[in-house]
PDB file of C-alpha atoms in Angstrom:
ATOM      1  CA  MET A  27       0.018   0.047   0.042  1.00 65.00           C
ATOM      2  CA  ALA A  28       1.054   3.731  -1.085  1.00 81.00           C
ATOM      3  CA  ARG A  29       1.986   6.026   1.935  1.00 91.00           C
ATOM      4  CA  MET A  30       0.938   9.203   1.796  1.00 94.00           C
ATOM      5  CA  LYS A  31       4.136  11.931   1.853  1.00 95.00           C
ATOM      6  CA  PHE A  32       4.479  15.619   1.452  1.00 94.00           C
ATOM      7  CA  LEU A  33       8.120  16.646   0.577  1.00 93.00           C
ATOM      8  CA  CYS A  34       8.784  21.055  -0.240  1.00 92.00           C
ATOM      9  CA  ASP A  35      11.967  21.537  -2.341  1.00 91.00           C
ATOM     10  CA  ALA A  36      12.839  24.690  -0.961  1.00 89.00           C
ATOM     11  CA  ASP A  37      15.037  25.165  -4.154  1.00 89.00           C
ATOM     12  CA  ARG A  38      11.797  25.765  -5.989  1.00 91.00           C
ATOM     13  CA  CYS A  39       9.300  27.315  -3.634  1.00 93.00           C
ATOM     14  CA  ILE A  40       8.612  31.535  -5.027  1.00 93.00           C
ATOM     15  CA  ASP A  41       6.759  32.537  -1.356  1.00 93.00           C
ATOM     16  CA  CYS A  42       4.253  33.056  -3.489  1.00 95.00           C
ATOM     17  CA  ASN A  43       2.071  31.326  -0.604  1.00 94.00           C
ATOM     18  CA  ALA A  44      -0.661  29.955  -3.371  1.00 95.00           C
ATOM     19  CA  CYS A  45      -0.360  26.670  -1.395  1.00 96.00           C
ATOM     20  CA  VAL A  46      -1.823  28.669   1.423  1.00 95.00           C
ATOM     21  CA  THR A  47      -4.339  30.398   0.409  1.00 94.00           C
ATOM     22  CA  ALA A  48      -5.777  27.272  -1.421  1.00 95.00           C
ATOM     23  CA  CYS A  49      -5.640  25.485   1.532  1.00 95.00           C
ATOM     24  CA  LYS A  50      -7.472  27.565   3.314  1.00 93.00           C
ATOM     25  CA  ASN A  51     -10.507  28.047   0.417  1.00 93.00           C
ATOM     26  CA  GLU A  52     -11.079  24.337   0.117  1.00 94.00           C
ATOM     27  CA  ASN A  53     -11.224  23.794   3.442  1.00 92.00           C
ATOM     28  CA  GLU A  54     -12.663  27.142   4.797  1.00 89.00           C
ATOM     29  CA  VAL A  55     -10.430  27.308   7.298  1.00 85.00           C
ATOM     30  CA  PRO A  56     -11.587  29.071  10.346  1.00 76.00           C
ATOM     31  CA  TRP A  57     -10.327  33.413  10.786  1.00 77.00           C
ATOM     32  CA  GLY A  58      -6.707  33.134  12.428  1.00 77.00           C
ATOM     33  CA  ILE A  59      -5.895  29.493  11.589  1.00 83.00           C
ATOM     34  CA  ASN A  60      -3.375  28.308   8.639  1.00 88.00           C
ATOM     35  CA  ARG A  61      -3.145  25.120   8.453  1.00 92.00           C
ATOM     36  CA  ARG A  62       0.013  25.381   5.924  1.00 94.00           C
ATOM     37  CA  ARG A  63       2.330  28.432   6.000  1.00 93.00           C
ATOM     38  CA  VAL A  64       5.119  29.652   3.832  1.00 94.00           C
ATOM     39  CA  VAL A  65       8.017  30.218   6.468  1.00 93.00           C
ATOM     40  CA  THR A  66      11.393  32.332   5.032  1.00 92.00           C
ATOM     41  CA  ILE A  67      14.411  31.391   6.557  1.00 88.00           C
ATOM     42  CA  ASN A  68      17.672  33.612   6.053  1.00 88.00           C
ATOM     43  CA  ASP A  69      15.623  36.181   5.225  1.00 87.00           C
ATOM     44  CA  GLY A  70      17.342  39.063   2.377  1.00 86.00           C
ATOM     45  CA  LYS A  71      20.707  37.317   3.062  1.00 89.00           C
ATOM     46  CA  PRO A  72      22.917  34.759   0.487  1.00 88.00           C
ATOM     47  CA  GLY A  73      21.303  31.432   0.997  1.00 83.00           C
ATOM     48  CA  GLU A  74      17.389  32.658   1.552  1.00 88.00           C
ATOM     49  CA  ARG A  75      15.074  30.091   0.949  1.00 89.00           C
ATOM     50  CA  SER A  76      11.750  29.285   1.561  1.00 92.00           C
ATOM     51  CA  VAL A  77       9.424  26.429   3.180  1.00 92.00           C
ATOM     52  CA  SER A  78       6.156  25.785   3.236  1.00 93.00           C
ATOM     53  CA  MET A  79       5.335  23.787   6.266  1.00 93.00           C
ATOM     54  CA  ALA A  80       2.301  22.584   7.561  1.00 94.00           C
ATOM     55  CA  CYS A  81       1.515  18.992   8.830  1.00 95.00           C
ATOM     56  CA  MET A  82       3.924  16.324   7.721  1.00 95.00           C
ATOM     57  CA  HIS A  83       2.295  13.347   8.460  1.00 95.00           C
ATOM     58  CA  CYS A  84       4.918  11.536  10.384  1.00 95.00           C
ATOM     59  CA  THR A  85       5.709   8.062  10.167  1.00 93.00           C
ATOM     60  CA  ASP A  86       5.607   8.105  13.627  1.00 94.00           C
ATOM     61  CA  PRO A  87       3.804  11.446  14.777  1.00 95.00           C
ATOM     62  CA  PRO A  88       4.864  12.713  17.781  1.00 96.00           C
ATOM     63  CA  CYS A  89       1.386  14.313  18.122  1.00 96.00           C
ATOM     64  CA  ALA A  90      -0.142  11.030  18.703  1.00 96.00           C
ATOM     65  CA  ALA A  91       2.418   9.705  20.746  1.00 96.00           C
ATOM     66  CA  VAL A  92       1.408  12.377  23.479  1.00 96.00           C
ATOM     67  CA  CYS A  93      -2.677  13.120  23.062  1.00 96.00           C
ATOM     68  CA  PRO A  94      -4.364  11.734  26.137  1.00 96.00           C
ATOM     69  CA  THR A  95      -7.622  11.353  24.559  1.00 95.00           C
ATOM     70  CA  ASN A  96      -6.089   8.988  21.268  1.00 95.00           C
ATOM     71  CA  CYS A  97      -7.786  11.534  19.399  1.00 94.00           C
ATOM     72  CA  ILE A  98      -4.777  11.802  17.033  1.00 95.00           C
ATOM     73  CA  PHE A  99      -4.080   8.755  14.590  1.00 95.00           C
ATOM     74  CA  PRO A 100      -1.494   7.313  11.172  1.00 94.00           C
ATOM     75  CA  THR A 101      -4.204   6.151   8.945  1.00 94.00           C
ATOM     76  CA  ASP A 102      -3.268   2.786   7.088  1.00 93.00           C
ATOM     77  CA  ASP A 103      -1.910   5.433   4.274  1.00 93.00           C
ATOM     78  CA  GLY A 104       0.188   7.166   6.744  1.00 94.00           C
ATOM     79  CA  ILE A 105      -2.380  10.060   7.107  1.00 95.00           C
ATOM     80  CA  VAL A 106      -2.210  11.509  10.458  1.00 96.00           C
ATOM     81  CA  LEU A 107      -6.392  12.295  11.350  1.00 95.00           C
ATOM     82  CA  HIS A 108      -7.994  13.796  14.454  1.00 93.00           C
ATOM     83  CA  ASP A 109     -10.942  13.017  16.373  1.00 94.00           C
ATOM     84  CA  LYS A 110     -12.543  16.585  17.411  1.00 91.00           C
ATOM     85  CA  ASP A 111     -15.212  14.674  19.099  1.00 92.00           C
ATOM     86  CA  LEU A 112     -12.183  13.363  21.169  1.00 93.00           C
ATOM     87  CA  CYS A 113     -10.429  16.707  21.595  1.00 92.00           C
ATOM     88  CA  ILE A 114     -10.412  18.244  24.776  1.00 89.00           C
ATOM     89  CA  GLY A 115      -7.865  21.024  23.851  1.00 86.00           C
ATOM     90  CA  CYS A 116      -4.347  20.195  26.505  1.00 87.00           C
ATOM     91  CA  GLY A 117      -2.373  21.558  23.612  1.00 88.00           C
ATOM     92  CA  TYR A 118       0.502  18.227  24.211  1.00 93.00           C
ATOM     93  CA  CYS A 119       0.628  17.956  20.602  1.00 94.00           C
ATOM     94  CA  TYR A 120       1.259  21.427  19.573  1.00 91.00           C
ATOM     95  CA  TYR A 121       4.236  21.717  21.928  1.00 93.00           C
ATOM     96  CA  ALA A 122       4.907  17.775  20.398  1.00 95.00           C
ATOM     97  CA  CYS A 123       4.904  18.641  16.660  1.00 95.00           C
ATOM     98  CA  PRO A 124       8.400  19.730  15.390  1.00 93.00           C
ATOM     99  CA  PHE A 125       6.773  21.132  12.304  1.00 92.00           C
ATOM    100  CA  GLY A 126       4.036  23.552  14.724  1.00 89.00           C
ATOM    101  CA  ALA A 127       1.171  21.636  12.627  1.00 92.00           C
ATOM    102  CA  PRO A 128      -1.619  21.878  15.395  1.00 92.00           C
ATOM    103  CA  GLN A 129      -3.348  24.731  16.085  1.00 87.00           C
ATOM    104  CA  TYR A 130      -6.906  26.030  18.052  1.00 81.00           C
ATOM    105  CA  PRO A 131      -9.619  28.534  16.852  1.00 74.00           C
ATOM    106  CA  GLN A 132      -9.522  30.604  19.892  1.00 64.00           C
ATOM    107  CA  ILE A 133      -6.927  32.922  21.563  1.00 62.00           C
ATOM    108  CA  GLY A 134      -7.457  32.424  25.810  1.00 57.00           C
ATOM    109  CA  ASN A 135      -6.151  29.631  27.995  1.00 56.00           C
ATOM    110  CA  PHE A 136      -5.714  25.781  26.967  1.00 52.00           C
ATOM    111  CA  GLY A 137      -8.787  25.089  28.503  1.00 51.00           C
ATOM    112  CA  SER A 138     -11.207  27.338  26.892  1.00 59.00           C
ATOM    113  CA  ARG A 139      -9.520  27.263  23.262  1.00 64.00           C
ATOM    114  CA  GLY A 140     -11.522  24.503  21.357  1.00 75.00           C
ATOM    115  CA  LYS A 141     -10.712  21.834  19.457  1.00 83.00           C
ATOM    116  CA  MET A 142      -7.409  21.565  18.108  1.00 88.00           C
ATOM    117  CA  ASP A 143      -7.467  22.033  13.915  1.00 90.00           C
ATOM    118  CA  LYS A 144      -4.631  20.764  11.696  1.00 92.00           C
ATOM    119  CA  CYS A 145      -3.506  20.021   8.173  1.00 94.00           C
ATOM    120  CA  THR A 146      -6.059  17.119   7.112  1.00 95.00           C
ATOM    121  CA  TYR A 147      -4.565  15.992   3.696  1.00 96.00           C
ATOM    122  CA  CYS A 148      -7.772  16.908   1.804  1.00 95.00           C
ATOM    123  CA  ALA A 149      -8.591  13.510   3.286  1.00 94.00           C
ATOM    124  CA  GLY A 150     -11.442  14.433   5.507  1.00 89.00           C
ATOM    125  CA  GLY A 151     -11.631  13.843   9.083  1.00 87.00           C
ATOM    126  CA  GLY A 152     -11.290  11.320  11.986  1.00 86.00           C
ATOM    127  CA  GLY A 153     -14.351  11.249  13.622  1.00 86.00           C
ATOM    128  CA  PRO A 154     -17.788   9.478  12.778  1.00 90.00           C
ATOM    129  CA  GLU A 155     -18.923  11.166   9.950  1.00 91.00           C
ATOM    130  CA  ALA A 156     -19.459   9.932   6.779  1.00 91.00           C
ATOM    131  CA  PRO A 157     -16.602   9.924   4.565  1.00 90.00           C
ATOM    132  CA  GLY A 158     -17.003  13.201   1.790  1.00 88.00           C
ATOM    133  CA  SER A 159     -20.941  14.399   3.608  1.00 92.00           C
ATOM    134  CA  ILE A 160     -21.749  17.543   4.659  1.00 92.00           C
ATOM    135  CA  ALA A 161     -21.271  17.239   8.311  1.00 92.00           C
ATOM    136  CA  GLU A 162     -17.387  15.868   7.289  1.00 91.00           C
ATOM    137  CA  TYR A 163     -16.945  19.766   5.685  1.00 92.00           C
ATOM    138  CA  ARG A 164     -17.834  21.480   8.099  1.00 90.00           C
ATOM    139  CA  LYS A 165     -15.619  19.532  10.752  1.00 89.00           C
ATOM    140  CA  TYR A 166     -12.439  18.419   9.131  1.00 91.00           C
ATOM    141  CA  GLY A 167     -12.922  20.332   5.528  1.00 90.00           C
ATOM    142  CA  SER A 168     -12.630  18.871   1.988  1.00 92.00           C
ATOM    143  CA  ASN A 169     -11.984  14.837   1.353  1.00 93.00           C
ATOM    144  CA  ARG A 170     -10.157  15.326  -1.375  1.00 94.00           C
ATOM    145  CA  PHE A 171      -8.433  12.026  -1.090  1.00 94.00           C
ATOM    146  CA  GLY A 172     -11.362  10.096  -0.925  1.00 91.00           C
ATOM    147  CA  GLU A 173     -12.636  10.995  -4.549  1.00 92.00           C
ATOM    148  CA  GLY A 174      -8.535   9.763  -5.864  1.00 92.00           C
ATOM    149  CA  LYS A 175      -7.285  13.317  -6.013  1.00 94.00           C
ATOM    150  CA  LEU A 176      -4.358  15.241  -3.854  1.00 93.00           C
ATOM    151  CA  PRO A 177      -4.170  17.780  -1.574  1.00 96.00           C
ATOM    152  CA  MET A 178      -5.071  20.950  -2.909  1.00 96.00           C
ATOM    153  CA  CYS A 179      -1.986  22.825  -1.516  1.00 96.00           C
ATOM    154  CA  ALA A 180       0.199  20.644  -3.943  1.00 96.00           C
ATOM    155  CA  GLU A 181      -1.751  20.693  -6.730  1.00 95.00           C
ATOM    156  CA  MET A 182      -1.756  24.680  -6.542  1.00 95.00           C
ATOM    157  CA  CYS A 183       1.773  24.865  -6.271  1.00 95.00           C
ATOM    158  CA  SER A 184       2.559  26.292  -9.620  1.00 94.00           C
ATOM    159  CA  THR A 185       6.301  25.849  -9.070  1.00 95.00           C
ATOM    160  CA  LYS A 186       5.794  22.177  -8.012  1.00 94.00           C
ATOM    161  CA  SER A 187       7.844  22.958  -4.875  1.00 94.00           C
ATOM    162  CA  LEU A 188       5.223  21.348  -2.772  1.00 95.00           C
ATOM    163  CA  LEU A 189       5.095  17.776  -3.770  1.00 95.00           C
ATOM    164  CA  ALA A 190       2.039  15.343  -2.474  1.00 95.00           C
ATOM    165  CA  GLY A 191       1.634  11.444  -2.579  1.00 94.00           C
ATOM    166  CA  ASP A 192       2.741   7.923  -2.862  1.00 95.00           C
ATOM    167  CA  GLY A 193       5.896   8.525  -0.917  1.00 92.00           C
ATOM    168  CA  GLU A 194       8.448   6.596  -3.242  1.00 94.00           C
ATOM    169  CA  ILE A 195       7.380   8.452  -6.419  1.00 95.00           C
ATOM    170  CA  ILE A 196       7.484  11.621  -4.671  1.00 94.00           C
ATOM    171  CA  ALA A 197      10.955  10.560  -3.787  1.00 92.00           C
ATOM    172  CA  GLN A 198      12.121   9.746  -7.403  1.00 94.00           C
ATOM    173  CA  ILE A 199      10.808  13.164  -8.645  1.00 94.00           C
ATOM    174  CA  TYR A 200      13.045  14.332  -6.096  1.00 92.00           C
ATOM    175  CA  LYS A 201      16.298  12.615  -7.321  1.00 91.00           C
ATOM    176  CA  GLU A 202      16.140  13.148 -10.404  1.00 92.00           C
ATOM    177  CA  ARG A 203      15.364  16.832  -9.857  1.00 91.00           C
ATOM    178  CA  VAL A 204      18.373  16.452  -7.923  1.00 90.00           C
ATOM    179  CA  LEU A 205      20.568  14.802 -10.896  1.00 88.00           C
ATOM    180  CA  LYS A 206      19.565  16.917 -13.177  1.00 88.00           C
ATOM    181  CA  ARG A 207      20.773  20.548 -11.211  1.00 85.00           C
ATOM    182  CA  GLY A 208      23.965  18.572  -9.838  1.00 82.00           C
ATOM    183  CA  TYR A 209      22.776  19.474  -6.104  1.00 79.00           C
ATOM    184  CA  GLY A 210      20.439  18.991  -3.308  1.00 74.00           C
ATOM    185  CA  SER A 211      18.880  21.576  -1.019  1.00 65.00           C
ATOM    186  CA  GLY A 212      17.634  18.968   1.283  1.00 67.00           C
ATOM    187  CA  ALA A 213      14.402  17.353   1.113  1.00 74.00           C
ATOM    188  CA  TRP A 214      12.518  19.787   3.921  1.00 74.00           C
ATOM    189  CA  GLY A 215      11.166  17.783   6.856  1.00 79.00           C
ATOM    190  CA  TRP A 216      11.236  14.632   5.084  1.00 80.00           C
ATOM    191  CA  LEU A 217      13.969  12.851   7.364  1.00 84.00           C
ATOM    192  CA  THR A 218      12.466  14.259  10.758  1.00 86.00           C
ATOM    193  CA  ALA A 219       9.250  13.305   9.669  1.00 87.00           C
ATOM    194  CA  TYR A 220       9.638   9.772   7.708  1.00 88.00           C
ATOM    195  CA  HIS A 221      12.880   9.476   9.578  1.00 83.00           C
ATOM    196  CA  GLU A 222      14.799   7.994   6.129  1.00 82.00           C
ATOM    197  CA  ASP A 223      16.938   9.955   3.681  1.00 78.00           C
ATOM    198  CA  ILE A 224      16.653  10.425  -0.041  1.00 78.00           C
ATOM    199  CA  ALA A 225      19.246   8.428  -1.372  1.00 72.00           C
ATOM    200  CA  VAL A 226      20.869  10.657  -3.924  1.00 67.00           C
TER     201      VAL A 226
END
């Protein structure tokens, strides 16, 4: 079975934020929440790089390991989903995630912040709602994965810096890019999220 992964090729990202806008529009993400964001490293200096960041759907997700209600869990496809009905808003997942993916829609202390929200890989939700239903969409956003489509953020990336899909295919695409350009800027987040490197 294919294992779904993200890869952001920092050499191609132009900081256009199309991935951020596409995610917000496709999933009707609440105001104040960004499931995906673009971060620029060494801004204005030599070696400047922009990286599109979100939940990387880790192989061994640290957010799931610390969740006291087990509302965060990986699927057979490697997508890390969450059940908002079980979430108690404790914030443990926020502190455990190396990518800062889980966010809370309200400002205040953790007890009143509401349910955690994060990237779902456009695969709907992890709750009891029927896949593709209006109830699932209202709570978690779009279920493009159930329709055989990739996440909207990757679909809208004009430079194809942000790749999503079967991890083996993505790794092969990145290898071909590195061989063609003669160097690699690093498959951002890959080693941290999946505990493996892309051998070139």
